[in-house]
Every structure is written in structure tokens, then in C-alpha cells.
Coordinates of C-alpha atoms in Angstrom, one line a residue:
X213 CA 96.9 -20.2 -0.9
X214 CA 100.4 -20.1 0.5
X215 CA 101.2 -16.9 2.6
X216 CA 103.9 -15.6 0.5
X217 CA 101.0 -15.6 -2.3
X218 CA 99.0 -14.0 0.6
X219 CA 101.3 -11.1 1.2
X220 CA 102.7 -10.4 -2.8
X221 CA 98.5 -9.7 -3.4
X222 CA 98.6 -7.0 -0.8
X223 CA 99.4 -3.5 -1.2
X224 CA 103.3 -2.7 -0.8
X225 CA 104.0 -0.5 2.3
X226 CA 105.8 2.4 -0.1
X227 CA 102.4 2.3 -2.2
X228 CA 100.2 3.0 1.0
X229 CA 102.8 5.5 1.9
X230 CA 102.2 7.3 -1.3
X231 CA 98.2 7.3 -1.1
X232 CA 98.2 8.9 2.3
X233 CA 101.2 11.2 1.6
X234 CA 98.8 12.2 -1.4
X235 CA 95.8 12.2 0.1
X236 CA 97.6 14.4 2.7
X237 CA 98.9 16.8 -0.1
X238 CA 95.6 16.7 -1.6
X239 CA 93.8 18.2 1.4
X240 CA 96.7 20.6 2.6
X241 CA 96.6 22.5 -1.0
X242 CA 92.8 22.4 -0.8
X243 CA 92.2 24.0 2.5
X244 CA 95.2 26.3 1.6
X245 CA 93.6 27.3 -1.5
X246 CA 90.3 27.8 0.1
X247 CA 92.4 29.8 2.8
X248 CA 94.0 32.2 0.1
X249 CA 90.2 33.2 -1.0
X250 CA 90.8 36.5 0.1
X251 CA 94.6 36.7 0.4
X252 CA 94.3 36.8 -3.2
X253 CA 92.1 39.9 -3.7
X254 CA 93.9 41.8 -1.8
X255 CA 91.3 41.6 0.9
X256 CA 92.8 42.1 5.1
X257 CA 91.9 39.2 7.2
X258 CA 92.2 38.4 11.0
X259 CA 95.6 37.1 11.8
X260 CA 95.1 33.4 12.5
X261 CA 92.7 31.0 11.0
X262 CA 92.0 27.4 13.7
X263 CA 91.9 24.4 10.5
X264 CA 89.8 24.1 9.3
X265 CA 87.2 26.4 11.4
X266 CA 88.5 29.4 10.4
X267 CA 88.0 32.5 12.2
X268 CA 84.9 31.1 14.2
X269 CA 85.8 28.0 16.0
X270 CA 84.3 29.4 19.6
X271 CA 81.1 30.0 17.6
X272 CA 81.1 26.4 16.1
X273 CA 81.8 24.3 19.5
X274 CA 79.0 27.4 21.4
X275 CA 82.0 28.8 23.6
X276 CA 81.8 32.4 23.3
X277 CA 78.5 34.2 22.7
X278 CA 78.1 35.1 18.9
X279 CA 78.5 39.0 19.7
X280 CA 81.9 38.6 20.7
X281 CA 83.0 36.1 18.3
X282 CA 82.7 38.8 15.7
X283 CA 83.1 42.0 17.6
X284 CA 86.7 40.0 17.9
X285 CA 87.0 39.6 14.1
X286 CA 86.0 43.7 13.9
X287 CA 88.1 44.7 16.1
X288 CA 91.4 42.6 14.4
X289 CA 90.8 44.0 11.0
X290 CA 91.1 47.6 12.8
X291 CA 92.6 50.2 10.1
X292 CA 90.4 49.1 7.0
X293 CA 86.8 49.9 6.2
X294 CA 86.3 46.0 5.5
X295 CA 87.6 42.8 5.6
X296 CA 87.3 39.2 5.0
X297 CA 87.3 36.4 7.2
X298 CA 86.4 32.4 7.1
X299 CA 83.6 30.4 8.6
X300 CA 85.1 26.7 8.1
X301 CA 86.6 27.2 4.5
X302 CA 83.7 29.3 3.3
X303 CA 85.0 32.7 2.6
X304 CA 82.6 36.1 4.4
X305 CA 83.2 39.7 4.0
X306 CA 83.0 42.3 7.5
X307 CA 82.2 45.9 6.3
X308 CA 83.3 47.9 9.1
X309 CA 83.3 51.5 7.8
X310 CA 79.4 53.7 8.6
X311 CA 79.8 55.2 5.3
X312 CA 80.4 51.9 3.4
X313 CA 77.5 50.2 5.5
X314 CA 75.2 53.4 3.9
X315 CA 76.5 52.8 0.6
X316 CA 75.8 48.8 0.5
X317 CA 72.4 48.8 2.7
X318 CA 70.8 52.2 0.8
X319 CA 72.6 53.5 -2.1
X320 CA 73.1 50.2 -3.5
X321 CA 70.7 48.1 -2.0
X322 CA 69.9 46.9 -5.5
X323 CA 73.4 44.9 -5.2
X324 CA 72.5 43.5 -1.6
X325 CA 68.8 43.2 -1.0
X326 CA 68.8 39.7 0.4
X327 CA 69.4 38.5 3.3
X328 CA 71.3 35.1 4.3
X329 CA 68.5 33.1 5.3
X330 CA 66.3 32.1 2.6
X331 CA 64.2 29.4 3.3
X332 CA 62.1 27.4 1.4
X333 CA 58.8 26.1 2.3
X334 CA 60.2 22.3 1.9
X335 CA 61.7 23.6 5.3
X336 CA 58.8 25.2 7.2
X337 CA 55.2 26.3 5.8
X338 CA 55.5 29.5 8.4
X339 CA 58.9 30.4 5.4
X340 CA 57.1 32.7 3.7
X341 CA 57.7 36.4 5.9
X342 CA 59.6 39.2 5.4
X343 CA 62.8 38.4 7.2
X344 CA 63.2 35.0 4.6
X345 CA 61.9 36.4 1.2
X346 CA 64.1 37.4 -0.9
X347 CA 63.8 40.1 -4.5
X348 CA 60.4 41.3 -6.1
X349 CA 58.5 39.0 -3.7
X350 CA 59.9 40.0 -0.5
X351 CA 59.6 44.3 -2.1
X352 CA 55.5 43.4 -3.0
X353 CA 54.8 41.9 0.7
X354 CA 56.9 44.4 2.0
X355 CA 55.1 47.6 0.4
X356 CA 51.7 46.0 1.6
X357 CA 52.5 45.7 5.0
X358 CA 54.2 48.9 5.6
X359 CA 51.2 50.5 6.4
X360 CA 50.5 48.6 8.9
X361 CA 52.6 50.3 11.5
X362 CA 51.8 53.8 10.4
X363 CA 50.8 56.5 13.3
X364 CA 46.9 55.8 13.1
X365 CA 47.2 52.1 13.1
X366 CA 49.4 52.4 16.1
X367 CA 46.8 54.5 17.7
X368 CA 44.8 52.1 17.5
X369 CA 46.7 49.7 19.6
X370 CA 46.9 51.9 22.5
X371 CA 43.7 50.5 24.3
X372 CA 45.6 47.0 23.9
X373 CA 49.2 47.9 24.8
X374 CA 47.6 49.4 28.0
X375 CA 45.6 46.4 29.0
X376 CA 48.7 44.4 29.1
X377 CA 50.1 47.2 31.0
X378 CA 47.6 46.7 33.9
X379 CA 48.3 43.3 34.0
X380 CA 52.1 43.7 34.7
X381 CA 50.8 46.5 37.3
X382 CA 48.3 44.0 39.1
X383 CA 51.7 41.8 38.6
X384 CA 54.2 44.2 40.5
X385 CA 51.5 45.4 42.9
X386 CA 51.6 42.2 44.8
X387 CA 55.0 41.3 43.8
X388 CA 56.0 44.5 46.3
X389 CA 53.2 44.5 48.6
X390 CA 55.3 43.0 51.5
X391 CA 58.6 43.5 50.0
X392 CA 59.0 39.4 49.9
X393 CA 59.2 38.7 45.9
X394 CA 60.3 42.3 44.8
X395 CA 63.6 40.7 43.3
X396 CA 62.6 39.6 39.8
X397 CA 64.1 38.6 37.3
X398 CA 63.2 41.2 34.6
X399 CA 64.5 39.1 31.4
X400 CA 61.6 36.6 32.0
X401 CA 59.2 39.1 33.7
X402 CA 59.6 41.3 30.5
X403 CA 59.4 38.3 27.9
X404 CA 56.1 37.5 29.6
X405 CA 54.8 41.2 29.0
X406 CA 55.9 41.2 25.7
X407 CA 54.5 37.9 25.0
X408 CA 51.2 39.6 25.8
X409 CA 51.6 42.3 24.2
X410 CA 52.5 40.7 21.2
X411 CA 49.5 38.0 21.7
X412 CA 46.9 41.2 21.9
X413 CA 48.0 43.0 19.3
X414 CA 49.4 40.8 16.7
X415 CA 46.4 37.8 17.1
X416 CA 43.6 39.4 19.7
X417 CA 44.1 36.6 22.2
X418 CA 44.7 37.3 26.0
X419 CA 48.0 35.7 26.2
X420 CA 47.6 35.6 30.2
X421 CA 51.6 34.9 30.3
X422 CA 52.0 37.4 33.6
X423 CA 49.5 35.5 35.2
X424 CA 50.0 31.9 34.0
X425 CA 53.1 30.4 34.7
X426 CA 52.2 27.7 32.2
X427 CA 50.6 29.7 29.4
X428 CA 51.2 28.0 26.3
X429 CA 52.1 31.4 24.3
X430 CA 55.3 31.8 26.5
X431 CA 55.8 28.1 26.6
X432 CA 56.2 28.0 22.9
X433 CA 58.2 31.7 22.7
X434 CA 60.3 29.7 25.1
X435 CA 60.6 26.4 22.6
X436 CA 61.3 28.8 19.9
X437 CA 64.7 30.3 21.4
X438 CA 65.7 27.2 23.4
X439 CA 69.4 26.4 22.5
X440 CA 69.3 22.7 21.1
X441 CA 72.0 20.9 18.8
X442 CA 69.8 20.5 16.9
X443 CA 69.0 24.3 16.2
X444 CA 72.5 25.2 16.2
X445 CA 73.4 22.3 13.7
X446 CA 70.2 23.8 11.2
X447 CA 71.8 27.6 11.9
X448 CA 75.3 26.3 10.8
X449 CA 73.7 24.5 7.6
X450 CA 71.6 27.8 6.5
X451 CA 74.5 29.6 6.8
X452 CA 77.3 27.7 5.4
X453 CA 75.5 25.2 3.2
X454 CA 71.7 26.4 2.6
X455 CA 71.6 23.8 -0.1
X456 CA 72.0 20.8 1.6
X457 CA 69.2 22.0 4.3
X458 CA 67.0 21.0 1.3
X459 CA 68.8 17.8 0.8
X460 CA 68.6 16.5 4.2
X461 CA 64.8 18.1 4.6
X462 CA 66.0 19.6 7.5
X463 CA 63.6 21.9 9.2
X464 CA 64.2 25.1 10.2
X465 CA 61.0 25.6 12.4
X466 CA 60.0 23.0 15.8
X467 CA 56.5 20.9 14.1
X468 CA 55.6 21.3 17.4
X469 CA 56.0 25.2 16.9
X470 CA 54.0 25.1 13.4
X471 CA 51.3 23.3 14.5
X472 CA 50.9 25.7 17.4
X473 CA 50.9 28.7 15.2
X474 CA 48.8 27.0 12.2
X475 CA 46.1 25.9 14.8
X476 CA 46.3 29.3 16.7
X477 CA 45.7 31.3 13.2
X478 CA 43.0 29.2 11.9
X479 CA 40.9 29.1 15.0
X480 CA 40.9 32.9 15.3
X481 CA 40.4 33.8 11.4
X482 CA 37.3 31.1 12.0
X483 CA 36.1 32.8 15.0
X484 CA 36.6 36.3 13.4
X485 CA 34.4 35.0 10.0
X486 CA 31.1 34.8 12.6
X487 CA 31.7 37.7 14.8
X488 CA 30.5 41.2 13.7
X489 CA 33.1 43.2 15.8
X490 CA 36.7 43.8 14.2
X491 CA 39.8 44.2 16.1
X492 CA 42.7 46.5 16.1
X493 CA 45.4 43.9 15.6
X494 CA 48.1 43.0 13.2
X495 CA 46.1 39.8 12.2
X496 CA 43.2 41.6 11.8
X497 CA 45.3 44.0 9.4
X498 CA 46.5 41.2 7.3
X499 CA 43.3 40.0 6.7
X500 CA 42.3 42.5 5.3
X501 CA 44.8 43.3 2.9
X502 CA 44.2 39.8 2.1
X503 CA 40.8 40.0 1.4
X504 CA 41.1 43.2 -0.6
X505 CA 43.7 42.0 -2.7
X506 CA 41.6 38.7 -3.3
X507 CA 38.5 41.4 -4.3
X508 CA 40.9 43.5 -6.9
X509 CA 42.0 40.2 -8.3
X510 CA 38.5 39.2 -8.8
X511 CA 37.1 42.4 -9.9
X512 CA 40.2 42.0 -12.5
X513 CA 39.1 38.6 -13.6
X514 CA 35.8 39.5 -14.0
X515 CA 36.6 42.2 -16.3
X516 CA 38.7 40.3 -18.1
X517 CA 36.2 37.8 -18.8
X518 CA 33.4 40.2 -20.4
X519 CA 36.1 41.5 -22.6
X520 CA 36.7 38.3 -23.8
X521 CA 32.8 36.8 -23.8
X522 CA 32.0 40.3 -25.8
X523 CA 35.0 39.4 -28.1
X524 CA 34.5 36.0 -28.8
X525 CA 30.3 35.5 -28.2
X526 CA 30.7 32.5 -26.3
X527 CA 31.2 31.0 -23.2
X528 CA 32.2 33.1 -19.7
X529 CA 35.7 33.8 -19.1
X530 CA 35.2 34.9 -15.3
X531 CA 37.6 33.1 -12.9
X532 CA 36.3 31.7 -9.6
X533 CA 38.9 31.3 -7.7
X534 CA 41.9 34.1 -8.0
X535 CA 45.4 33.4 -9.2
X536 CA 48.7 35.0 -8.3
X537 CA 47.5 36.3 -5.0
X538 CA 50.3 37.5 -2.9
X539 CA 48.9 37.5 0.5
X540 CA 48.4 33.6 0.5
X541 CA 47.5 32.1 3.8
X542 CA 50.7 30.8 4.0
X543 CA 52.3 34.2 4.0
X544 CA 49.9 35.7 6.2
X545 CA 50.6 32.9 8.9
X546 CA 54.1 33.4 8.0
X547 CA 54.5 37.2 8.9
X548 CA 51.6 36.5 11.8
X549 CA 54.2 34.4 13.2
X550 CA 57.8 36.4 12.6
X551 CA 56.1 39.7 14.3
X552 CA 55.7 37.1 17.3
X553 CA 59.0 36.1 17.2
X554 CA 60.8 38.8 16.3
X555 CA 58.5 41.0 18.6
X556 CA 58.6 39.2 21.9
X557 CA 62.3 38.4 22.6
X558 CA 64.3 41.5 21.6
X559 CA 61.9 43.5 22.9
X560 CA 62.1 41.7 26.0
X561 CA 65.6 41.7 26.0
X562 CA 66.1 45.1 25.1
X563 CA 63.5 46.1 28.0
X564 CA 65.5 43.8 30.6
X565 CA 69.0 45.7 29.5
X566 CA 67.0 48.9 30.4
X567 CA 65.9 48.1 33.9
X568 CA 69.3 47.2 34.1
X569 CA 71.1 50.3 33.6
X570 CA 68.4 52.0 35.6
X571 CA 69.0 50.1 39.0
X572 CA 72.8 50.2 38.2
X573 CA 72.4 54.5 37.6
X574 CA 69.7 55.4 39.9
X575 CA 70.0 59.7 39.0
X576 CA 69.1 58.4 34.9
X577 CA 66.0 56.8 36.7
X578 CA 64.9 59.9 38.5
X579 CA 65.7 62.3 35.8
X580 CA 63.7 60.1 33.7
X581 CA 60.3 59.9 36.1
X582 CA 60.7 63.7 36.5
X583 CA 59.7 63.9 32.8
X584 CA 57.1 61.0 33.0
X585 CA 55.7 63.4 35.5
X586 CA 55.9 66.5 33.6
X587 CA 54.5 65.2 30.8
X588 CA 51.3 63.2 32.1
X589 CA 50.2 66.3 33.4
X590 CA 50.4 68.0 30.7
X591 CA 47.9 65.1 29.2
X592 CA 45.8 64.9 32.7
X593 CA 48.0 61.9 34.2
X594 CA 47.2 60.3 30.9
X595 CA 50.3 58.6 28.8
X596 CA 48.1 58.4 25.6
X597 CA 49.8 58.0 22.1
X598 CA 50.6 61.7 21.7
X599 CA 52.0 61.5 25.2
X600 CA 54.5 58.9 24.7
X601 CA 55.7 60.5 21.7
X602 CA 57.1 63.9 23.8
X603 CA 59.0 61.7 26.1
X604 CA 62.3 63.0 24.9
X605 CA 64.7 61.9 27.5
X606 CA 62.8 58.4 27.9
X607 CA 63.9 58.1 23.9
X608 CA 67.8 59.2 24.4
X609 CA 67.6 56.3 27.4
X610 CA 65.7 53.6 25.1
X611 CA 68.5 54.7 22.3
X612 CA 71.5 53.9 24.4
X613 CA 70.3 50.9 26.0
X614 CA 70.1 49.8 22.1
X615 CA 73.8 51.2 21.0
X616 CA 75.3 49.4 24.1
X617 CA 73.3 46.4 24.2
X618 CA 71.7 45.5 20.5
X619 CA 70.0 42.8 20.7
X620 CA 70.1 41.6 17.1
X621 CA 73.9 42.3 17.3
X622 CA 74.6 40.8 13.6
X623 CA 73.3 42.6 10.6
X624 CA 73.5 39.9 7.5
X625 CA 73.0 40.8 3.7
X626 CA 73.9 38.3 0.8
X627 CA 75.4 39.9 -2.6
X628 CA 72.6 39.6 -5.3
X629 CA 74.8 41.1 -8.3
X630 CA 78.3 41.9 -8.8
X631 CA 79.6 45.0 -7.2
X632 CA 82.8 47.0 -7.3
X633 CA 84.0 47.8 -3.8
X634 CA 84.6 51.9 -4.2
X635 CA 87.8 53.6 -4.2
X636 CA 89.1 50.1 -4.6
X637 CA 89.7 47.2 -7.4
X638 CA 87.8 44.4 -5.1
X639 CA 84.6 43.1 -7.1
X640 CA 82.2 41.6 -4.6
X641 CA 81.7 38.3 -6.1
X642 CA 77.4 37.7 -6.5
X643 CA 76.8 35.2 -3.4
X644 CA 79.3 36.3 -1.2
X645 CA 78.0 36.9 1.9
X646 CA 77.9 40.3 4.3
X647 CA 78.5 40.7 7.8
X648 CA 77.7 43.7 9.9
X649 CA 78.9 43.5 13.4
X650 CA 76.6 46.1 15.0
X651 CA 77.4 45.3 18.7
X652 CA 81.2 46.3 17.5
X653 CA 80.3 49.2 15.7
X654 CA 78.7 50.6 18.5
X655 CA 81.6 49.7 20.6
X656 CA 84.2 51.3 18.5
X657 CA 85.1 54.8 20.6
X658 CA 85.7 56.2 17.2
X659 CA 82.3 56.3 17.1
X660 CA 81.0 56.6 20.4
X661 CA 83.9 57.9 23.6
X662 CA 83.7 55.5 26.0
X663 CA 81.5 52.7 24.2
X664 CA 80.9 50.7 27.8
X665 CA 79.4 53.7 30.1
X666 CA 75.7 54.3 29.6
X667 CA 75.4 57.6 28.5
X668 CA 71.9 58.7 27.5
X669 CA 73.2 62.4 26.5
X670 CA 74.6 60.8 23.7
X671 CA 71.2 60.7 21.8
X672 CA 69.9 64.3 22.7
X673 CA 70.3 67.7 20.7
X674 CA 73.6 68.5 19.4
X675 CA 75.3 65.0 20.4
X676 CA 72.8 63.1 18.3
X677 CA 72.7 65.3 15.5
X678 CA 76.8 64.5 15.5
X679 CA 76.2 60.6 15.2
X680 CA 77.9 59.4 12.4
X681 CA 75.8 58.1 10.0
X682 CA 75.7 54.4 9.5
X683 CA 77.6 54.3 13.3
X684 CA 74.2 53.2 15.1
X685 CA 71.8 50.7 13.1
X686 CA 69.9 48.9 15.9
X687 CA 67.2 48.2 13.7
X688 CA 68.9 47.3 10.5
X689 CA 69.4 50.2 7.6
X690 CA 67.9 50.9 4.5
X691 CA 64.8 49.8 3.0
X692 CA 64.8 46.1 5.0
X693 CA 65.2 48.6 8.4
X694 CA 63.4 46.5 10.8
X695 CA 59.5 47.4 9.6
X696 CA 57.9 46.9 13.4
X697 CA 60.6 49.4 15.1
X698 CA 58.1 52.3 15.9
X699 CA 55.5 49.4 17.2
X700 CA 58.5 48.4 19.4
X701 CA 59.7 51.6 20.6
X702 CA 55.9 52.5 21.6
X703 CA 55.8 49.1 23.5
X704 CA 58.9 50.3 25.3
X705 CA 58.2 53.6 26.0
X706 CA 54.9 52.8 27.0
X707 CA 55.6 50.2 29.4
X708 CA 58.8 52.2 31.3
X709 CA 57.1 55.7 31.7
X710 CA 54.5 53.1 33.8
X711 CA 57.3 51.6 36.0
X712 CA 59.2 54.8 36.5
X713 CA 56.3 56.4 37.4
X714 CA 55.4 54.0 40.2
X715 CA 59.0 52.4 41.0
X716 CA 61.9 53.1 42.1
X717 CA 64.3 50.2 40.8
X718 CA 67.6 48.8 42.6
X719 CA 70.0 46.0 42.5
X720 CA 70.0 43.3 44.6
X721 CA 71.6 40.0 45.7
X722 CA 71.1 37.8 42.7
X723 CA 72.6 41.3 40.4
X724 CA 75.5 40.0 38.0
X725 CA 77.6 42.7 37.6
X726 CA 78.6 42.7 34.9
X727 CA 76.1 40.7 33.1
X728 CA 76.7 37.1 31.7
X729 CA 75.4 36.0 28.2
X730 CA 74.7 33.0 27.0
X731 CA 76.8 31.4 24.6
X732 CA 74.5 29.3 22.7
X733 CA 71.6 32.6 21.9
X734 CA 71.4 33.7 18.4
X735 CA 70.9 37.0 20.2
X736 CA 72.6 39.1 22.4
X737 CA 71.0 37.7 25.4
X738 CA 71.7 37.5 29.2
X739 CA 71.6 34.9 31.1
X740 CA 69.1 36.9 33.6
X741 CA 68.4 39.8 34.8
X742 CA 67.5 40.6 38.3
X743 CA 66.6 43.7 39.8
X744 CA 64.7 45.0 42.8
X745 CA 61.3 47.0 42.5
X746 CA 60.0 49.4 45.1
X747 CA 56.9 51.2 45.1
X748 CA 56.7 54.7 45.1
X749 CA 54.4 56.0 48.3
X750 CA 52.9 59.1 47.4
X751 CA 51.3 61.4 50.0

């Protein structure tokens, strides 16, 4: 073939001029059209969008920690109750006014009762808890396990909260017997307590965390908040493209983490079947609301089938094995395994931002054992369940710790059904997706004067009665409000009236002032934590 035959055959250069100049076109008026999402609702946005990352791209390459990121967007969209922004091209909505937050998370919950993370249990068989589950299922679980965290039940605890306790003392005993390792670093130390805590009272197993620096409890609560690629590639998909999570089987949960938690649960539930004595835990508790909703169903059945043998003369109707249960072993391993998670680390990290404030304001730290004092001998040195509950002052400290360090700093809620904005013509589109900055919220000096001072007095008599409603929402609002938060604020209470009581607390060498967080956390976490314990000598 001669090359002139060659070279007429090909593509002319004005031709492949004018498939990329409308390819180009193509993809400008797409992105633009994706970009106008909210520009044509009438909906504020922040003022510049990074193509095509939109208002995130710090969050996408892991730059800036997540709380930032959109304590930024809250604070650009200043002036309006809500606004929109972009994550890539995918249009989100940032509701920024308390009284709008009350309205979409309680009034009309009915609109918004899902959150953004559904999963599926093609992408973990521990899917099936409360955080994940979404309309009538996630409302039946949820009214079972309520109970679980009433005042008796908590009660009950007590004698395991305070065995833990006596481990961390051993712990700090020797940690400040000679003054050589009294710098620790309290964001581990406290992930280890909690760890144990959690381990006693959520599956009966002795956790030995404090003790063990290999346990495997806190190396797995360590596997499950490691920052991977891989994780943060899975928490981009669930957010922006849930959907193709299912396509690509991606999963959200380690296998390694799974088959921890699958092997843990079924070992215990088989040791529990041959031992006479019952425990006081969460397990425990979901068992039996297993095993008496597995009895009703029966009893159900059962009736069902005389009706139906007396109606028909023949053959037995009775089922064996029941149908429809709820409590599945799969969703009892599944909320087994989200009160670990979501028990351990924000607890922990909540705990660590305490001792933090408490070595950096040392008259909050005496005021505070003062009452400890004062109030264990009103209960014969004992800090009993009754006890913790009058710490007053230890509350108002706990409180702010949470307003100006949240640990779950994002409050996310997915739109179920349509819904008219009020006072305004913007209809909420069903699948759009709700953001909550909560770490901006309790930022914003409309709300609070002088957001980054630790104030405690904020949260006592006429000061927290003058809280604006929807302001401060540490634990979530409305009827998904975070259903372990008076488990967590006993754990809390319980475990600082013991250090206050016995240590004075101080910064040290290693102190970052101000603290560093990691970029990569889902959470609002510190890098670390150090402070200096001393013991109190008493005559």
C-alpha cells in the first residue's frame, strides 16, 4: 500500500480537532451542569468549587482532618440557615440553623430517618446494627434494645465498670510510684480502659488491655480505626456511590475483624449455654431478647396451628423452627459489635480531651475533686450508681469537653421523602443527602461566646437552661440520638471522679499545645495525648 493510500485512510487533523474540542465541550457543560445543581434552586454555596472535587478536595487527598474541612464549608455559608455544597459533582445539603436541625432530626424525622451508610450484608455479615439499618427495621431493633440502657440495667453494670476501674488504678499506681513513667499518653491509656470496659460489659470477657500490651481486643479496636487507602477509598464509595460498593463487593468491615468478632460471640453464647450463672452484660441482654422473641414467635405458631388442625381435622400446623425473627444472630453480632466500636474510641477520645483540659486548667481539676470529695462522703467514700449521678459539676465539665471537642464531629441523615424546606420554596429532593457540622455549630460564638476557651459554667443552672436548642447535639438528636449515651457518660463519670480523687494531673514535655489531629481519622481525633499524673499523698 503506497503511503499516500496510508495517510488519505487516516483521520484528518481538523476531524481529531473536532472530537477533542467536543469531547472537551461535552465534559465542560457536564461538570457545569452538575455544578449549577444548587445554583439553580436558589440554594447559597461556598464560594469556590476545586474541578472536579468540589468543596472537599483536602478531604479527598486526607490533608485536612474531616472536622475542619466542613467547619470551613459552615462557616462560608455564614448568613443562611443552610446551604449546599459539592463532594466531587455529587450535590449535599449543610443545615446550619439549631431550629432547622430540631425540625429535620425530630419534628420531621419521618422525612429523614436514615442515615448515609446503609450497608448491605453482601458487604459485611456484622451490617445488620443500628447505626446501618435503615426504616421499620432499624425502628423494631431499635424499640427492643432501648431498654437495655435504662437506669436498672445500668445498675447492674456497676460491679463491672468498677473492676476495670481497679485495673487502671493498679495501672497508675505503679505508673507513679517513682515518678519515672507518670507521663502517659492518655489517648491510648484511655482506649485501653475503654476497651475493657467495653469487653466486660458488652461480652463478659476480661479484656486485660491495661495490662497486656498485646491483647488482641485492643489490637483489633486498633485494626478497626487504622487509616488505610483502602478504608478511605470504601468511605468515599459509601458516601458518594453506595451502589457501586455492591458492584465491586467491596467490603466495608477488615475479614480479619469479622472473624474476630464471629469467633469471639460464638464461643461465649456456647460457653454461656452450659454455665448456670448469668451475667450483667449487653450480650447477655441481647440474648435474651433473642430468645424471648424466638419463644413468642413459637408460642404464636403453635397457636396458629391448633386453630388450623381444629379447623381442618388433619394434619399439625405447628412450626419448628420460627420465621421472621428479628433478633437474628446476625443482628445480634451486629449490634454486639457496633456498641464495641462505637463504645471504645469516642469514649476514649472524649476521656483523653478531658484530662486534657484538666492538666491545661488545673483550678477546673480542683474544683472538680472538691465535689468528688463531698459527695463520696455523703455515700461513705463510695461512688456507687446513685453517687455518680449527683456529680453536678463533673457533668457541666464532661458537657464542655463534648461542645468543644465532639468526637463524632459530623451528624449525617439521608432524605427518605420529599420535603419542603420552611419559610422557603426549596423542596428537598428524596436521596439528597444531610450534613450537620456539629464541631462548627459548637464553634459558632452565636451560640456559645468564646467557642475555643473551656468553660464548664456554660452547662450549669441558668447558662444551660439558656442553650439554644439544637446548638449542642454531641450525641446526635431525635429519636436516632446515640442510644448508649447514658452508658457512656456513667463510664466517664465513673472513671474521672477516680482519677481526680487520687491525682493531681499536669502537662509535661511531650504536651502539644495546641493539640494536632490526624488527618486521615473518621473522628475528631488527636494525634496523642500526653499528660502527667501525680498521686495525691494524703495524711
Amino acid at each position: 500500500m503506497s503511503s499516500s493510500l496510508i495517510l488519505s485512510s487516516l483521520p484528518s487533523v481538523t476531524t481529531v480537532l473536532l472530537v477533542i474540542s467536543s469531547f472537551t465541550l461535552f465534559v465542560v457543560f457536564y461538570i457545569r451542569s452538575k455544578y449549577s445543581y444548587w445554583e439553580r434552586r436558589g440554594v447559597p454555596t461556598p464560594r469556590e468549587v476545586d474541578v472536579p472535587f468540589g468543596h472537599t478536595k483536602d478531604l479527598f487527598f486526607r490533608r485536612t482532618p474531616m472536622t475542619f474541612v466542613f467547619q470551613r464549608i459552615y462557616d462560608e455559608l455564614e448568613g443562611h440557615k443552610f446551604g449546599g455544597f459539592y463532594q466531587l459533582t455529587k450535590p449535599f445539603l449543610m443545615i446550619r440553623d439549631p431550629e432547622l436541625i430540631k425540625s429535620i432530626f425530630v419534628k420531621n424525622f419521618s422525612h429523614f430517618h436514615d442515615r448515609n451508610n446503609k450497608m448491605s450484608e453482601e458487604m459485611s455479615s456484622l451490617s445488620s446494627h443500628l447505626v446501618s439499618l435503615t426504616g421499620q427495621r432499624w425502628k423494631n431493633v431499635r424499640y427492643k434494645l432501648t431498654p437495655t440502657f435504662s437506669s436498672g440495667k445500668l445498675r447492674a453494670m456497676q460491679g463491672l465498670m468498677q473492676e476495670c476501674i481497679s485495673e487502671l488504678a493498679d495501672y497508675l499506681d505503679k505508673a507513679t510510684a517513682d515518678g519515672e513513667n507518670s507521663e502517659q499518653n492518655v489517648k491510648e491509656l484511655m482506649a485501653k480502659f475503654t476497651t475493657d470496659v467495653i469487653g466486660a460489659c458488652a461480652f463478659g470477657l476480661n479484656c486485660n488491655s491495661i495490662r497486656d500490651e498485646n491483647s488482641e481486643f485492643r489490637r483489633i479496636g486498633r485494626l478497626i480505626f487504622k487509616p488505610s487507602m483502602g478504608a478511605h477509598i470504601r468511605s468515599i464509595c459509601r458516601t458518594l456511590a453506595p451502589k457501586l460498593m455492591s458492584y465491586l463487593k467491596l467490603r466495608s468491615i477488615n475479614p480479619e475483624v469479622e472473624q474476630f468478632f464471629w469467633t469471639v460471640l460464638k464461643d461465649t453464647v456456647k460457653h454461656r449455654e452450659s454455665n448456670v450463672n448469668k451475667r450483667n452484660d449487653f450480650l447477655q441482654l441481647l440474648i435474651e431478647v433473642q430468645a424471648e422473641e424466638i419463644k413468642h414467635t413459637r408460642s404464636n405458631d403453635h397457636q396458629n396451628g391448633d386453630q388450623a388442625e381444629t379447623r381442618n381435622g388433619h394434619a399439625k400446623n405447628a412450626i419448628e423452627t420460627p420465621k421472621d425473627i428479628l433478633f437474628t444472630d446476625t443482628v445480634v453480632a451486629s449490634n454486639a459489635f457496633i456498641f464495641f466500636i462505637a463504645g471504645f474510641e469516642t469514649t476514649a477520645t472524649t476521656l483523653s480531651h478531658c484530662l486534657y483540659e484538666l492538666a491545661l486548667h488545673p483550678e477546673i481539676c480542683a474544683k472538680l475533686r472538691e465535689e468528688v470529695e463531698s459527695v463520696k462522703q455523703l455515700h461513705n467514700g463510695n461512688l456507687d450508681y446513685d453517687a455518680i449521678k449527683k456529680l453536678v459539676y463533673m457533668e457541666a465539665v464532661i458537657s464542655e469537653t463534648l461542645r468543644k471537642d465532639p468526637p463524632a464531629s459530623l451528624l449525617v441523615r439521608r432524605c427518605t421523602e420529599a420535603f419542603k424546606m420552611p419559610d422557603t420554596s426549596l423542596v428537598v429532593e428524596e436521596g439528597t443527602t444531610l450534613f450537620v457540622s456539629i464541631y462548627a455549630l459548637h464553634h459558632d460564638p452565636k451560640y456559645f461566646p468564646e467557642p475555643e476557651k473551656f468553660k464548664p459554667e456554660r452547662f450549669l443552672g441558668e447558662n444551660k437552661d439558656n442553650i439554644v436548642p439544637g446548638s449542642y447535639i454531641p450525641f446526635g438528636d431525635g429519636p436516632r440520638i446515640c442510644i448508649a449515651m447514658r452508658f457512656a457518660l456513667y463510664e466517664m463519670k465513673s472513671v474521672l471522679a477516680y482519677i481526680v480523687s487520687n491525682y493531681t494531673i499536669h502537662t509535661c514535655e511531650k504536651t502539644s499545645i495546641p493539640l494536632k489531629y490526624n488527618p486521615r481519622s473518621g473522628l475528631h481525633s488527636p494525634l496523642d495525648v500526653w499528660v502527667q499524673f501525680k498521686r495525691i499523698v494524703r495524711s
